[in-house]
mmCIF file of C-alpha atoms in Angstrom:
data_model
loop_
_atom_site.group_PDB
_atom_site.id
_atom_site.type_symbol
_atom_site.label_atom_id
_atom_site.label_comp_id
_atom_site.label_asym_id
_atom_site.label_seq_id
_atom_site.Cartn_x
_atom_site.Cartn_y
_atom_site.Cartn_z
ATOM 1 C CA UNK V 1 -83.174 87.851 64.035
ATOM 2 C CA UNK V 2 -84.835 91.101 63.066
ATOM 3 C CA UNK V 3 -88.282 89.469 62.893
ATOM 4 C CA UNK V 4 -87.664 87.665 66.190
ATOM 5 C CA UNK V 5 -86.751 90.927 67.947
ATOM 6 C CA UNK V 6 -89.682 92.757 66.366
ATOM 7 C CA UNK V 7 -92.040 90.125 67.791
ATOM 8 C CA UNK V 8 -90.373 89.924 71.204
ATOM 9 C CA UNK V 9 -90.147 93.675 71.704
ATOM 10 C CA UNK V 10 -93.681 94.474 70.521
ATOM 11 C CA UNK V 11 -96.322 96.008 72.757
ATOM 12 C CA UNK V 12 -98.086 92.659 73.267
ATOM 13 C CA UNK V 13 -95.638 89.911 72.225
ATOM 14 C CA UNK V 14 -98.061 87.051 72.947
ATOM 15 C CA UNK V 15 -100.292 88.121 70.063
ATOM 16 C CA UNK V 16 -97.443 88.232 67.554
ATOM 17 C CA UNK V 17 -95.937 85.009 68.884
ATOM 18 C CA UNK V 18 -99.265 83.238 68.331
ATOM 19 C CA UNK V 19 -99.584 84.745 64.858
ATOM 20 C CA UNK V 20 -96.028 83.593 64.042
ATOM 21 C CA UNK V 21 -95.894 80.312 65.972
ATOM 22 C CA UNK V 22 -94.245 78.266 63.254
ATOM 23 C CA UNK V 23 -91.502 80.853 62.918
ATOM 24 C CA UNK V 24 -91.014 81.188 66.694
ATOM 25 C CA UNK V 25 -90.927 77.414 67.159
ATOM 26 C CA UNK V 26 -88.252 77.171 64.456
ATOM 27 C CA UNK V 27 -86.161 79.958 66.011
ATOM 28 C CA UNK V 28 -86.433 78.864 69.663
ATOM 29 C CA UNK V 29 -85.774 75.133 70.154
ATOM 30 C CA UNK V 30 -87.876 73.663 72.944
ATOM 31 C CA UNK V 31 -90.602 76.305 72.714
ATOM 32 C CA UNK V 32 -93.012 74.119 70.724
ATOM 33 C CA UNK V 33 -92.867 71.338 73.346
ATOM 34 C CA UNK V 34 -94.220 73.815 75.893
ATOM 35 C CA UNK V 35 -97.471 74.242 73.957
ATOM 36 C CA UNK V 36 -100.086 72.027 75.562
ATOM 37 C CA UNK V 37 -97.670 70.830 78.260
ATOM 38 C CA UNK V 38 -99.946 70.515 81.296
ATOM 39 C CA UNK V 39 -98.098 71.501 84.464
ATOM 40 C CA UNK V 40 -100.431 69.315 86.559
ATOM 41 C CA UNK V 41 -99.967 71.639 89.479
ATOM 42 C CA UNK V 42 -102.623 73.609 91.413
ATOM 43 C CA UNK V 43 -100.434 76.731 91.341
ATOM 44 C CA UNK V 44 -100.496 76.810 87.551
ATOM 45 C CA UNK V 45 -103.597 77.632 85.537
ATOM 46 C CA UNK V 46 -101.877 77.618 82.124
ATOM 47 C CA UNK V 47 -99.828 75.137 80.167
ATOM 48 C CA UNK V 48 -96.119 76.020 80.012
ATOM 49 C CA UNK V 49 -96.508 77.836 76.670
ATOM 50 C CA UNK V 50 -99.397 80.076 77.777
ATOM 51 C CA UNK V 51 -97.616 80.733 81.075
ATOM 52 C CA UNK V 52 -94.512 81.906 79.207
ATOM 53 C CA UNK V 53 -96.614 84.166 76.978
ATOM 54 C CA UNK V 54 -98.253 85.797 80.011
ATOM 55 C CA UNK V 55 -94.845 86.392 81.598
ATOM 56 C CA UNK V 56 -93.429 87.959 78.421
ATOM 57 C CA UNK V 57 -96.422 90.301 78.194
ATOM 58 C CA UNK V 58 -96.021 91.186 81.870
ATOM 59 C CA UNK V 59 -92.431 92.445 81.803
ATOM 60 C CA UNK V 60 -91.345 95.835 80.452
ATOM 61 C CA UNK V 61 -90.209 96.007 76.822
ATOM 62 C CA UNK V 62 -86.543 95.715 77.713
ATOM 63 C CA UNK V 63 -84.449 93.136 75.808
ATOM 64 C CA UNK V 64 -82.926 91.420 78.859
ATOM 65 C CA UNK V 65 -86.289 91.000 80.551
ATOM 66 C CA UNK V 66 -88.069 89.839 77.407
ATOM 67 C CA UNK V 67 -85.378 87.242 76.650
ATOM 68 C CA UNK V 68 -85.389 86.033 80.255
ATOM 69 C CA UNK V 69 -89.198 85.818 80.217
ATOM 70 C CA UNK V 70 -89.148 83.790 76.996
ATOM 71 C CA UNK V 71 -86.571 81.310 78.271
ATOM 72 C CA UNK V 72 -87.329 81.212 82.018
ATOM 73 C CA UNK V 73 -89.457 78.027 81.894
ATOM 74 C CA UNK V 74 -88.408 76.377 78.625
ATOM 75 C CA UNK V 75 -86.650 73.680 80.638
ATOM 76 C CA UNK V 76 -89.809 72.620 82.463
ATOM 77 C CA UNK V 77 -90.866 69.789 80.120
ATOM 78 C CA UNK V 78 -87.502 68.044 80.508
ATOM 79 C CA UNK V 79 -87.578 68.429 84.315
ATOM 80 C CA UNK V 80 -91.169 67.303 84.872
ATOM 81 C CA UNK V 81 -91.932 64.684 87.488
ATOM 82 C CA UNK V 82 -95.195 63.648 89.060
ATOM 83 C CA UNK V 83 -95.349 63.008 92.804
ATOM 84 C CA UNK V 84 -97.432 60.258 94.413
ATOM 85 C CA UNK V 85 -100.368 62.680 94.753
ATOM 86 C CA UNK V 86 -100.417 63.428 91.025
ATOM 87 C CA UNK V 87 -98.892 66.904 91.363
ATOM 88 C CA UNK V 88 -96.329 67.999 88.788
ATOM 89 C CA UNK V 89 -92.946 69.433 89.833
ATOM 90 C CA UNK V 90 -90.064 70.932 87.871
ATOM 91 C CA UNK V 91 -87.072 70.927 90.212
ATOM 92 C CA UNK V 92 -84.012 72.408 88.550
ATOM 93 C CA UNK V 93 -85.898 73.772 85.554
ATOM 94 C CA UNK V 94 -84.144 77.112 86.031
ATOM 95 C CA UNK V 95 -80.770 75.470 85.359
ATOM 96 C CA UNK V 96 -82.018 73.653 82.248
ATOM 97 C CA UNK V 97 -83.749 76.844 81.014
ATOM 98 C CA UNK V 98 -80.532 78.797 81.595
ATOM 99 C CA UNK V 99 -78.537 76.203 79.613
ATOM 100 C CA UNK V 100 -81.079 76.319 76.798
ATOM 101 C CA UNK V 101 -80.673 80.089 76.586
ATOM 102 C CA UNK V 102 -76.874 79.907 76.678
ATOM 103 C CA UNK V 103 -76.836 77.312 73.892
ATOM 104 C CA UNK V 104 -79.328 79.314 71.841
ATOM 105 C CA UNK V 105 -77.677 82.745 72.104
ATOM 106 C CA UNK V 106 -74.225 81.568 70.931
ATOM 107 C CA UNK V 107 -74.739 82.262 67.237
ATOM 108 C CA UNK V 108 -77.369 84.965 67.528
ATOM 109 C CA UNK V 109 -76.565 88.553 66.720
ATOM 110 C CA UNK V 110 -78.529 90.110 69.576
ATOM 111 C CA UNK V 111 -77.147 93.079 71.475
ATOM 112 C CA UNK V 112 -77.613 92.102 75.094
ATOM 113 C CA UNK V 113 -75.698 91.217 78.229
ATOM 114 C CA UNK V 114 -75.807 87.422 77.964
ATOM 115 C CA UNK V 115 -74.655 86.927 81.547
ATOM 116 C CA UNK V 116 -77.421 89.179 82.855
ATOM 117 C CA UNK V 117 -80.144 87.294 80.954
ATOM 118 C CA UNK V 118 -78.652 84.008 82.134
ATOM 119 C CA UNK V 119 -78.693 85.190 85.761
ATOM 120 C CA UNK V 120 -82.281 86.440 85.482
ATOM 121 C CA UNK V 121 -83.358 83.019 84.207
ATOM 122 C CA UNK V 122 -81.431 81.207 86.920
ATOM 123 C CA UNK V 123 -82.704 83.273 89.854
ATOM 124 C CA UNK V 124 -86.310 83.811 88.700
ATOM 125 C CA UNK V 125 -87.677 80.969 90.850
ATOM 126 C CA UNK V 126 -85.290 81.023 93.792
ATOM 127 C CA UNK V 127 -86.365 82.633 97.061
ATOM 128 C CA UNK V 128 -83.877 85.007 98.634
ATOM 129 C CA UNK V 129 -85.094 83.776 102.028
ATOM 130 C CA UNK V 130 -83.690 80.322 101.231
ATOM 131 C CA UNK V 131 -80.298 81.566 100.042
ATOM 132 C CA UNK V 132 -77.048 81.850 101.957
ATOM 133 C CA UNK V 133 -75.488 85.299 102.182
ATOM 134 C CA UNK V 134 -72.684 84.352 99.759
ATOM 135 C CA UNK V 135 -75.304 83.259 97.212
ATOM 136 C CA UNK V 136 -77.126 86.557 97.577
ATOM 137 C CA UNK V 137 -73.860 88.466 97.113
ATOM 138 C CA UNK V 138 -73.195 86.494 93.910
ATOM 139 C CA UNK V 139 -76.717 87.114 92.632
ATOM 140 C CA UNK V 140 -76.475 90.865 93.234
ATOM 141 C CA UNK V 141 -73.122 91.000 91.408
ATOM 142 C CA UNK V 142 -74.692 89.222 88.434
ATOM 143 C CA UNK V 143 -77.875 91.345 88.504
ATOM 144 C CA UNK V 144 -76.804 94.874 89.504
ATOM 145 C CA UNK V 145 -80.320 96.289 88.986
ATOM 146 C CA UNK V 146 -82.251 93.983 91.301
ATOM 147 C CA UNK V 147 -85.527 95.578 90.179
ATOM 148 C CA UNK V 148 -85.113 93.688 86.893
ATOM 149 C CA UNK V 149 -85.206 90.367 88.719
ATOM 150 C CA UNK V 150 -88.301 91.374 90.651
ATOM 151 C CA UNK V 151 -90.036 92.613 87.497
ATOM 152 C CA UNK V 152 -89.557 89.086 86.120
ATOM 153 C CA UNK V 153 -90.578 87.443 89.410
ATOM 154 C CA UNK V 154 -93.756 89.546 89.648
ATOM 155 C CA UNK V 155 -94.747 88.829 86.073
ATOM 156 C CA UNK V 156 -94.096 85.124 86.654
ATOM 157 C CA UNK V 157 -96.206 85.151 89.829
ATOM 158 C CA UNK V 158 -99.143 86.880 88.144
ATOM 159 C CA UNK V 159 -99.116 84.151 85.474
ATOM 160 C CA UNK V 160 -99.852 81.599 88.239
ATOM 161 C CA UNK V 161 -103.217 80.782 89.801
ATOM 162 C CA UNK V 162 -104.753 83.821 91.579
ATOM 163 C CA UNK V 163 -104.511 81.982 94.915
ATOM 164 C CA UNK V 164 -100.719 82.492 94.763
ATOM 165 C CA UNK V 165 -100.809 86.233 94.118
ATOM 166 C CA UNK V 166 -100.612 87.046 97.816
ATOM 167 C CA UNK V 167 -96.920 86.070 97.598
ATOM 168 C CA UNK V 168 -96.359 89.480 96.013
ATOM 169 C CA UNK V 169 -95.942 90.866 99.542
ATOM 170 C CA UNK V 170 -93.005 88.499 100.127
ATOM 171 C CA UNK V 171 -91.456 89.619 96.842
ATOM 172 C CA UNK V 172 -91.748 93.255 97.847
ATOM 173 C CA UNK V 173 -90.087 92.519 101.206
ATOM 174 C CA UNK V 174 -87.283 90.599 99.482
ATOM 175 C CA UNK V 175 -86.702 93.353 96.943
ATOM 176 C CA UNK V 176 -86.727 96.087 99.630
ATOM 177 C CA UNK V 177 -84.289 94.065 101.747
ATOM 178 C CA UNK V 178 -81.886 93.698 98.819
ATOM 179 C CA UNK V 179 -82.188 97.344 97.781
ATOM 180 C CA UNK V 180 -81.435 98.506 101.357
ATOM 181 C CA UNK V 181 -78.644 96.025 101.974
ATOM 182 C CA UNK V 182 -76.896 96.700 98.678
ATOM 183 C CA UNK V 183 -77.990 100.353 98.411
ATOM 184 C CA UNK V 184 -79.353 100.003 94.867
#
């Protein structure tokens, strides 16, 4: 896992991942399927693989964030469905991605808080505005430093089509609300 961590924690992981694709695909099951997987969605300008690479590059070099960025959308190919207008959707991909991470990390010797990474993956695509208060309380218990979640959310958003980037204002409001409410 030393090579894996060296790649993931590098200054620009996407470059090293591309240079070591065969290795990365062998170490992370499901990653190879993402390459060339068209999201068929106007909000996405990259295939799942390129999207993931942009998100990894966009989060700070912190192990929990880099692992969450790598796994956050790995479940998309298995959740893909096309609506009657030809638009791709991935409902529940966060649960499948979370399960993929939990199955993967079992025998890995990586010093990290597994539950934190799992929570970051799970909540990366869920809007606080659509959550019940009990769900928010649970999320904040699982992710004590809420800024980590929003670092992942921001990086994810900026790996979408530019027309979606205005949502950053909503993210800032959500993060400020949570920081004030939970005094973090």
